[in-house]
Coordinates of C-alpha atoms and ligand atoms in Angstrom, one line a residue:
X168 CA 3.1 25.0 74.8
X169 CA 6.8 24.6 74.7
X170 CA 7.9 22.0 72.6
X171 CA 11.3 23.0 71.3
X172 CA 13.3 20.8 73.5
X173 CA 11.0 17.5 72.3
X174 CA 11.9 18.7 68.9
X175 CA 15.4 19.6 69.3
X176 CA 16.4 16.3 71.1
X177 CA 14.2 13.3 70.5
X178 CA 15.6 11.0 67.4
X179 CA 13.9 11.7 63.7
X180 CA 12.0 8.2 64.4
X181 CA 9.5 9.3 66.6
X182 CA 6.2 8.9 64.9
X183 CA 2.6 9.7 67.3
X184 CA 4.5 13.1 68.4
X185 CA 4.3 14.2 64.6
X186 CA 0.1 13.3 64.4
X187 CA -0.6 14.4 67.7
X188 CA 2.0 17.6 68.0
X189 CA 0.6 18.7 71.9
X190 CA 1.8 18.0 75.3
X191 CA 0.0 15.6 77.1
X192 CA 0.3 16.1 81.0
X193 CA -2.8 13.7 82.3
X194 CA -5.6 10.9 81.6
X195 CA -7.8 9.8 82.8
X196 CA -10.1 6.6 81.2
X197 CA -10.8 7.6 77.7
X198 CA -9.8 11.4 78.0
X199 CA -6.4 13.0 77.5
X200 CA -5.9 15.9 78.5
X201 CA -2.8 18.6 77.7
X202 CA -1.4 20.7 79.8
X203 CA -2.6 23.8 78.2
X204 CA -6.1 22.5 79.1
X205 CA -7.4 20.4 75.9
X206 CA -9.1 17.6 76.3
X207 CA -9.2 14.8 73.9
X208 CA -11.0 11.4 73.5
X209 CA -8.6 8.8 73.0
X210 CA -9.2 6.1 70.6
X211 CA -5.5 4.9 70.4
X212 CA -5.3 3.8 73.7
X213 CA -1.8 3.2 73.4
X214 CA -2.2 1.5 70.0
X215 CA -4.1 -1.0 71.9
X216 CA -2.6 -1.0 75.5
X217 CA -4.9 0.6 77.5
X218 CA -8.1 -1.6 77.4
X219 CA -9.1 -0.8 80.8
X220 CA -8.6 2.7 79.7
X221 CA -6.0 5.1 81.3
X222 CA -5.2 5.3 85.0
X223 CA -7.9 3.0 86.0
X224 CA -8.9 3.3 89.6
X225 CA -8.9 -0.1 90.7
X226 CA -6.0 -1.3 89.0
X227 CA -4.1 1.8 90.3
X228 CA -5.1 1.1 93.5
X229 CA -3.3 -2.4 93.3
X230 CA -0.1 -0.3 92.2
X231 CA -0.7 2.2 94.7
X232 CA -0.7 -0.6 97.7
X233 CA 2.2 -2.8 95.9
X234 CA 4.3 0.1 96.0
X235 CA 3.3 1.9 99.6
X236 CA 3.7 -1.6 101.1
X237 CA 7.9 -2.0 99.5
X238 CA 6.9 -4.4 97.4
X239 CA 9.7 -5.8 95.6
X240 CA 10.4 -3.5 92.1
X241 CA 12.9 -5.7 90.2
X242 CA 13.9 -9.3 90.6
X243 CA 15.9 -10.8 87.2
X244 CA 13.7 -13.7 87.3
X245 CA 13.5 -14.7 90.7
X246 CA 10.7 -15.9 92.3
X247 CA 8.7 -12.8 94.2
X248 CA 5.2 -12.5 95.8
X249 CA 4.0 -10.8 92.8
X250 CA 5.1 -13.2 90.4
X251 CA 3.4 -16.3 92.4
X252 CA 0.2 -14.1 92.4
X253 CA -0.1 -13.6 89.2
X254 CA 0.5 -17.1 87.7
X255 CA -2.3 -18.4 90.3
X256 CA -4.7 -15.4 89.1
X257 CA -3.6 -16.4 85.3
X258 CA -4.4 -20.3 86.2
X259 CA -7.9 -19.7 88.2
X260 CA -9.1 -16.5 85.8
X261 CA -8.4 -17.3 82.7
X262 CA -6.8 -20.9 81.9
X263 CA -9.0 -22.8 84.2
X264 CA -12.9 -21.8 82.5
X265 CA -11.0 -21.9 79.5
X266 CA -9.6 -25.4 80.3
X267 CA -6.6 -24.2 78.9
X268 CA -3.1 -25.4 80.1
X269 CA -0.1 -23.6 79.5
X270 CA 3.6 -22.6 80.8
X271 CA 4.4 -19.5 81.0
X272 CA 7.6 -17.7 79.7
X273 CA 8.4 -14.2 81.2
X274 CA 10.3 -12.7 78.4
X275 CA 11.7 -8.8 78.0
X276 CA 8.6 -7.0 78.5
X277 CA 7.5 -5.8 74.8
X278 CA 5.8 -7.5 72.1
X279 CA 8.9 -8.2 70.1
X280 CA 10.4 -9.5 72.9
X281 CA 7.3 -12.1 73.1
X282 CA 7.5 -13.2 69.3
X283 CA 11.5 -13.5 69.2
X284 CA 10.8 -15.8 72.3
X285 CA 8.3 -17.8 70.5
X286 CA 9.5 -18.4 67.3
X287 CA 12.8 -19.6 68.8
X288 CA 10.6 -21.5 71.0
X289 CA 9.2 -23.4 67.9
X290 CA 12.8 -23.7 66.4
X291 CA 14.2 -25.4 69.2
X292 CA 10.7 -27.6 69.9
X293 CA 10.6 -28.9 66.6
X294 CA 14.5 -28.7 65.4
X295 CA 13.4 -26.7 62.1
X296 CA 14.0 -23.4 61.7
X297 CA 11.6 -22.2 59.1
X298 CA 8.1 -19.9 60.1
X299 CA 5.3 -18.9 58.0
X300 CA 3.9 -15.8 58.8
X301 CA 0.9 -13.7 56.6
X302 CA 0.5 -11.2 54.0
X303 CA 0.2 -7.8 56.1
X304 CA 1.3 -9.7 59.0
X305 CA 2.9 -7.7 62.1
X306 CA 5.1 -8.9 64.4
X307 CA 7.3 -6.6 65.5
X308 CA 10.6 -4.7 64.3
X309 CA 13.3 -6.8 66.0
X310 CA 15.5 -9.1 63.5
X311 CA 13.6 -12.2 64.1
X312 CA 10.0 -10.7 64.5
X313 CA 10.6 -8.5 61.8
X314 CA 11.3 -11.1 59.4
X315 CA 7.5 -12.6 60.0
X316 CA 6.4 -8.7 59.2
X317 CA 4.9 -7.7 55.7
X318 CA 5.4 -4.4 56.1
X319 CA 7.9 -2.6 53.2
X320 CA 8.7 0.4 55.4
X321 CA 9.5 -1.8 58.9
X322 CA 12.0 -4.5 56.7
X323 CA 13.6 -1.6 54.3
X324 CA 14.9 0.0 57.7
X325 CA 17.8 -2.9 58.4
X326 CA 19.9 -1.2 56.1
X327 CA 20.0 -3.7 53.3
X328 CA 20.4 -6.8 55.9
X329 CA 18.0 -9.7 54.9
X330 CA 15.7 -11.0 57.4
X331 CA 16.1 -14.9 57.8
X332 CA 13.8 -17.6 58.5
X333 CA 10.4 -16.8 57.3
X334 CA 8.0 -16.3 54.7
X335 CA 4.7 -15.3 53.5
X336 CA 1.4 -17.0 52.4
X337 CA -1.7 -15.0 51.6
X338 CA -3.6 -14.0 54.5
X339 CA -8.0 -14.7 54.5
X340 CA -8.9 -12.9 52.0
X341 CA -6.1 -11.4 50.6
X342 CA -7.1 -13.0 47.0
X343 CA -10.7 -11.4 47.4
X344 CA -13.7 -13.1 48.8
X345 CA -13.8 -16.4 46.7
X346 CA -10.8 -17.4 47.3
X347 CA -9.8 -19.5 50.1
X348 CA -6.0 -18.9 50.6
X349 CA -5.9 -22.1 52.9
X350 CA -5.8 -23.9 49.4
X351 CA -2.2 -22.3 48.4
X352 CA -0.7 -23.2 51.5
X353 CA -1.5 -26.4 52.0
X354 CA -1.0 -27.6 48.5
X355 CA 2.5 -26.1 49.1
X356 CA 3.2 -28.2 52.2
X357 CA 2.3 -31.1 50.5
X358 CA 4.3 -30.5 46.9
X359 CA 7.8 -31.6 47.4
X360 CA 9.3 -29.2 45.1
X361 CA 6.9 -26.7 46.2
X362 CA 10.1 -24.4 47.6
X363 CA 8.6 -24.2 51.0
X364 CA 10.8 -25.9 53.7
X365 CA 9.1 -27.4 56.3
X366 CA 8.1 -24.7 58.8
X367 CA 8.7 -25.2 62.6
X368 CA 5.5 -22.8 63.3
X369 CA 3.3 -20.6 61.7
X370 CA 2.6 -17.4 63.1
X371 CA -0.9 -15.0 62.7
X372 CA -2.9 -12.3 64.1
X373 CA -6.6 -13.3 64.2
X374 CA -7.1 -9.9 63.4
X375 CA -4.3 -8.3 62.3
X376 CA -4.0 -4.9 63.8
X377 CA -1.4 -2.8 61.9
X378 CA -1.7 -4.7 58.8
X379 CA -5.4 -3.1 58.3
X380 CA -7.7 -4.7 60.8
X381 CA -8.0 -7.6 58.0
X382 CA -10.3 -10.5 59.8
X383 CA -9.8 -13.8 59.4
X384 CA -12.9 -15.7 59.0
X385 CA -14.0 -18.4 61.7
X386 CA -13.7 -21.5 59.6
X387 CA -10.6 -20.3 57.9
X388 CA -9.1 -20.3 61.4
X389 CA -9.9 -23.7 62.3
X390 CA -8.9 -25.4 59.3
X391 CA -5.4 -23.3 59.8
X392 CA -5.1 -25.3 63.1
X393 CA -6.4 -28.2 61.4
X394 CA -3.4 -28.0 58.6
X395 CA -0.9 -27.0 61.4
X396 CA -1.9 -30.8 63.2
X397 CA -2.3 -32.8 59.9
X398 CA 1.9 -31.1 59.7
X399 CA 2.8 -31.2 63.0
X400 CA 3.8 -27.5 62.3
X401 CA 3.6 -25.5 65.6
X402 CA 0.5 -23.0 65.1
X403 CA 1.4 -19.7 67.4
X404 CA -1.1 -17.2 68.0
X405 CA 0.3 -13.5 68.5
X406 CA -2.7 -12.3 70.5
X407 CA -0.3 -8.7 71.2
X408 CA -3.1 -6.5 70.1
X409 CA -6.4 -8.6 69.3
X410 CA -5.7 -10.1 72.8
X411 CA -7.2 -9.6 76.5
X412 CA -10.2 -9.2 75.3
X413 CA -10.0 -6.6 72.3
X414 CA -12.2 -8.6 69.8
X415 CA -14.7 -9.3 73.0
X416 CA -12.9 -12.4 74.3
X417 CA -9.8 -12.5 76.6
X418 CA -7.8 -14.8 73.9
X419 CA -9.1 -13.9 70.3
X420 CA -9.1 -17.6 68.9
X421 CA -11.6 -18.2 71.2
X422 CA -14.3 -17.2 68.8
X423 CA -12.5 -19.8 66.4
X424 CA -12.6 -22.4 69.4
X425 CA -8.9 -23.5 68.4
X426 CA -6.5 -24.0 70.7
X427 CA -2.9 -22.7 69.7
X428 CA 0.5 -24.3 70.5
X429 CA 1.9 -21.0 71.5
X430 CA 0.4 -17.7 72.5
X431 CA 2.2 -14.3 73.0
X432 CA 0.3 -11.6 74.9
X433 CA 1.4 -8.0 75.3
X434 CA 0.2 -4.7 75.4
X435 CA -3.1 -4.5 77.6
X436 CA -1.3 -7.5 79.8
X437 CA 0.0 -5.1 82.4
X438 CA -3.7 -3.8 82.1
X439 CA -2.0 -0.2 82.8
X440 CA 0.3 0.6 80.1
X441 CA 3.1 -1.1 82.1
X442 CA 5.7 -3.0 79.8
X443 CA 4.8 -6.9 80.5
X444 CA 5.0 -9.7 77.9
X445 CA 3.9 -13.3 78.1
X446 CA 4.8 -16.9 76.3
X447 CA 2.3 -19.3 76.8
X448 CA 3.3 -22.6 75.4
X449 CA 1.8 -26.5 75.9
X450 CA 4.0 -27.4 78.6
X451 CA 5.4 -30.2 76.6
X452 CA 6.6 -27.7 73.7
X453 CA 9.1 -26.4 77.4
X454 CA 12.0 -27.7 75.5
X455 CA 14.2 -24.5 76.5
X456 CA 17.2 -25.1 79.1
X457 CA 17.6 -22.7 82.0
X458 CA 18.9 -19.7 80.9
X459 CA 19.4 -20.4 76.9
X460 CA 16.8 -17.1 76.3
X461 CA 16.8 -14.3 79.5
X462 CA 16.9 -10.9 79.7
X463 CA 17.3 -8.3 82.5
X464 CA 13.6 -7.4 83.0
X465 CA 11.6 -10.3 82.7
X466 CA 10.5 -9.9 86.2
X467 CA 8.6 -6.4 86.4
X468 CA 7.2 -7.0 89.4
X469 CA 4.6 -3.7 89.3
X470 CA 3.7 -5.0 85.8
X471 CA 2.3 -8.5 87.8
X472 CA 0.7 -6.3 90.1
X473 CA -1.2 -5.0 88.2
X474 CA -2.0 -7.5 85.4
X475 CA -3.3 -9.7 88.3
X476 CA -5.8 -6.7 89.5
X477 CA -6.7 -6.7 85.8
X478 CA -7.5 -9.7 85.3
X479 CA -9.7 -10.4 88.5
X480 CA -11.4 -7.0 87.9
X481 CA -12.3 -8.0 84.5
X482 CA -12.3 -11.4 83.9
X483 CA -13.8 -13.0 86.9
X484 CA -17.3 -13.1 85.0
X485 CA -18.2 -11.7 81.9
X486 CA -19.7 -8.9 82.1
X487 CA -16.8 -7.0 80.1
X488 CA -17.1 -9.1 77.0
X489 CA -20.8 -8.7 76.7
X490 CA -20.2 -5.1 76.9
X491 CA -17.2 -5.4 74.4
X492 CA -19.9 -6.9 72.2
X493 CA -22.5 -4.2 72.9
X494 CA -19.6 -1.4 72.0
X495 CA -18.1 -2.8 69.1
X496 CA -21.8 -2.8 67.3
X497 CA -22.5 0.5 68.4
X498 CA -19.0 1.3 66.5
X499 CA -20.0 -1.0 63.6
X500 CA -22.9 1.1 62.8
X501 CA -21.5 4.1 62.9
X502 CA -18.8 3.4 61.0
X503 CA -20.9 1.9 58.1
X504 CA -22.9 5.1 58.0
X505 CA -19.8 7.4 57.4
X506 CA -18.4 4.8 55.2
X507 CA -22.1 4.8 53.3
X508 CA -21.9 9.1 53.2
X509 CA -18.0 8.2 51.9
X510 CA -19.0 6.3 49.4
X511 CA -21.8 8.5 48.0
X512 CA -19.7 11.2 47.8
X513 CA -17.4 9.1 45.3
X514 CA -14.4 7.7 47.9
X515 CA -15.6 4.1 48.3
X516 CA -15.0 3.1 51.6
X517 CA -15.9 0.4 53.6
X518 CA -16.0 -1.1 57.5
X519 CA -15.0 -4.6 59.3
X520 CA -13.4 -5.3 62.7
X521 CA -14.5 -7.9 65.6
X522 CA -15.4 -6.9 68.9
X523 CA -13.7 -3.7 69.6
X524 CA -11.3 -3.8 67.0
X525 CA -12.5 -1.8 64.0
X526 CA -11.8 -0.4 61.0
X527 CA -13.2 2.1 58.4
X528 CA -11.4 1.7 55.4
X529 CA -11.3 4.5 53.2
X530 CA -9.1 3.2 50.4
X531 CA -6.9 6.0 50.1
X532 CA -4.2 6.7 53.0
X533 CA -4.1 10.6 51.8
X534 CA -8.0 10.6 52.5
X535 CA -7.4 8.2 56.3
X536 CA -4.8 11.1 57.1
X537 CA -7.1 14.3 56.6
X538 CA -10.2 12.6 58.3
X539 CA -8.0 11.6 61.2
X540 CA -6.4 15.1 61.0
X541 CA -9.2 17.1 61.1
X542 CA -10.6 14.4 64.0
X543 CA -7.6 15.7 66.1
X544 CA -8.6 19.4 65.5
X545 CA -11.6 18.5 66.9
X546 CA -10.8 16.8 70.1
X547 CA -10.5 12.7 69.0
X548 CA -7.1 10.8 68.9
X549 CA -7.5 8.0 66.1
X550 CA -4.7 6.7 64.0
X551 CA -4.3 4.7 60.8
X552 CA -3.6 1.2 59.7
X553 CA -3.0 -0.8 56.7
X554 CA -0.4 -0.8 53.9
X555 CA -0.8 2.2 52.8
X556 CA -2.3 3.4 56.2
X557 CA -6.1 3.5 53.9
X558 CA -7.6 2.1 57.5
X559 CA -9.1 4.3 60.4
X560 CA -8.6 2.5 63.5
X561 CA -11.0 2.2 66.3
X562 CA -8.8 0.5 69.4
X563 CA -10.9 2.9 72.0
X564 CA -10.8 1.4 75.6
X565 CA -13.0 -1.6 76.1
X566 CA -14.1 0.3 79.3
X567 CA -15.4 4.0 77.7
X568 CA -18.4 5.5 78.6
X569 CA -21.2 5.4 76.2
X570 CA -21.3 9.1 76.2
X571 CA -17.4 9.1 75.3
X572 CA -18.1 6.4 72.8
X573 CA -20.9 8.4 71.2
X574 CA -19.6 11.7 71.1
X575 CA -15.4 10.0 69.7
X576 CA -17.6 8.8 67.5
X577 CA -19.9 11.9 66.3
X578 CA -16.4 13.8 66.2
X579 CA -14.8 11.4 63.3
X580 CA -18.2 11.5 61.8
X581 CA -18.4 15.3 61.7
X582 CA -14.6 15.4 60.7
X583 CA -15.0 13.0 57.8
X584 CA -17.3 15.7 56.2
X585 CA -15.3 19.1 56.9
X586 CA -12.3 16.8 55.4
X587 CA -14.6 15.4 52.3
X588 CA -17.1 17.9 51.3
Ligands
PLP6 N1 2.7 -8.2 67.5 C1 1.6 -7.5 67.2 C2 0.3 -8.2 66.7 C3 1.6 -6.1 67.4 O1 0.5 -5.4 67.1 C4 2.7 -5.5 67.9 C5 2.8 -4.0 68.0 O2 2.0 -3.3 67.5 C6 3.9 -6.3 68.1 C7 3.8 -7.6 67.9 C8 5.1 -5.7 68.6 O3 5.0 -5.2 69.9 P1 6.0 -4.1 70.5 O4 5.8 -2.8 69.7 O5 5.7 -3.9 71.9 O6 7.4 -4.6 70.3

């Protein structure tokens, strides 16, 4: 395998290279293969952007047409075939059984890109300029987005420049079970020399994802929304990776049955591993003027394409989430076994997650690294979450096989006990 020009050239930062050190050449839905001939089952999935797993058929297809046919590539944002497609698909797929009704901004196409677009969004909606964001929230890495991020390492890495603009209140659960966090922040809001100024939005994860697959509970979520009203505070929804239909429903609030101000989506959008991102905002909160936030590629026309095959493929009934369901139990169990055997042998570890998004947390990030270590010798790409990375992540694609399920799955099991015993 000839690495040494990856090595020689690519920046210091890279990060997946160093767990995964191989050369991947092809995939195909839940296998990677290299192109010395291993194979590997991949529950990464692009830390959560391949949902419909990689190069899936019928979404390639669409590509494959789009691009045979001269389908326009790039257009700023101008208004293409592809782009009218896939607001209709949007409005009749997803927002109209939802009764949902949103704009739609077309940001850059990343995550960050989404959250520095809707936190501005609330700034200039609601003239204030302050957002709450959650312990072991993440957000993103750019100045604004980073400043709603928890994470030490991520905000150490400006080089001593403060992030502006936002602060932190304790997450569900981060006081332990019996206390309900909501209490802190709303005795804040309402306690004039409580130090908070009066936020424009608050941002959350309904799941956070690389802050430890930490759940917030159903009833904590509505009464969020229900503090957010009472404060006319804009309550925005960064559905990046819990979103199209990771925690077994397209949006992940759903399961809350709130109804955010703002959305950002990301990540799976594209349902290819295409860069795409998404605003979604109620259209009265469209307070921007033409042109006051832009960007060169907010128009990826291929990206459309292909998030508008996704989303009829998938979404048209719902027969995906019932199976998301189905999955993310048979994950649930399994994971509460190895966490049982972990904590029998003396490292106390425990599981949560929703839907398809699912953690084993092992307590100790030296103990995460050399299960998911020794799960890489043995054929299974998993990564780690959390503060201290202490959390095994499960973000396989919401469209594996069973048998690719069962066996990812009998790989971390075995590898937990070669790494443990
Ligand atoms: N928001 C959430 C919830 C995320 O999980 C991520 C990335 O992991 C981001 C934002 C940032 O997305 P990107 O890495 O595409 O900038």
């Amino acid at each position: 395998m000839q690495t040494q020009i990856l090595e020689r050239m690519e920046s210091d930062v890279r990060t997946y290279s160093r767990s995964f050190p191989v050369v991947f050449s092809k995939a195909q839905g839940a296998r990677l293969h290299t192109e010395d001939g291993q194979r590997y089952i991949d529950f990464l999935a692009g830390a959560g952007t391949l949902n419909y797993g990689h190069n899936n058929p019928k979404i390639k297809q669409a590509l494959v047409d789009y691009i045979t046919s001269d389908g326009i590539v790039h257009g700023l944002d101008m208004w293409t075939e592809a782009k009218r497609d896939y607001l209709e698909t949007l409005e009749n797929v997803i927002f109209k059984p939802r009764n949902l009704n949103y704009k739609v901004h077309l940001p850059g196409p990343t995550g960050t890109n989404a959250v520095e677009a809707a936190i501005r969004l609330a700034r200039v909606a609601t003239g204030r300029h302050h957002i709450v964001s959650f312990t072991n929230g993440f957000h993103g890495v750019t100045m604004g987005s980073l400043a709603t991020t928890g994470n030490r390492k991520f905000r150490e890495a400006t080089g001593g420049i403060p992030t502006q603009g936002a602060s932190f209140v304790p997450f569900d659960g981060y006081m332990g079970d019996h206390v309900d966090t909501l209490d802190y922040f709303e005795k804040l809001l309402g306690d004039n020399s409580g130090g908070l100024d009066r936020p424009a939005g608050v941002i959350i994860e309904t799941v956070q994802g690389e802050g430890g697959i930490n759940v917030a509970g159903i009833d904590w979520l509505k009464r969020l929304e229900q503090i957010c009203r009472d404060h006319e505070i804009l309550l925005i929804v960064d559905d990046i990776q819990a979103g199209c239909g990771r925690t077994g429903k397209f949006f992940s609030f759903e399961h809350a049955g709130i109804t955010p101000d703002i959305i950002t989506n990301s990540k799976s959008l594209s349902g290819y591993g295409l860069p795409f991102a998404h605003v979604l905002m109620r259209p009265e909160l469209d307070k921007w003027k033409p042109g006051q936030y832009n960007g060169t590629f907010r128009g990826f026309a291929l990206a459309f394409t292909t998030a508008a095959a996704a989303l009829r493929e998938y979404w048209s009934n719902d027969v995906l989430e019932r199976d998301v369901q189905r999955k993310g139990r048979i994950v649930e169990d399994r994971f509460q076994k190895i966490a049982a055997w972990l904590s029998e042998k003396g490292h106390p570890a425990s599981e949560r997650g929703r839907g398809l998004m699912r953690g084993l947390d092992v307590a100790s990030g030296d103990i995460a690294d050399k299960i998911t270590a020794q799960a890489f010798k043995n054929g299974l790409i998993i990564e780690t979450c959390g503060s201290d990375g202490q959390v095994i992540k499960c973000l396989c694609p919401l469209t594996i096989s069973d048998e690719d399920l069962v066996e990812g799955l009998d790989i971390l099991d075995a590898s937990a006990k070669e790494a443990l015993s």
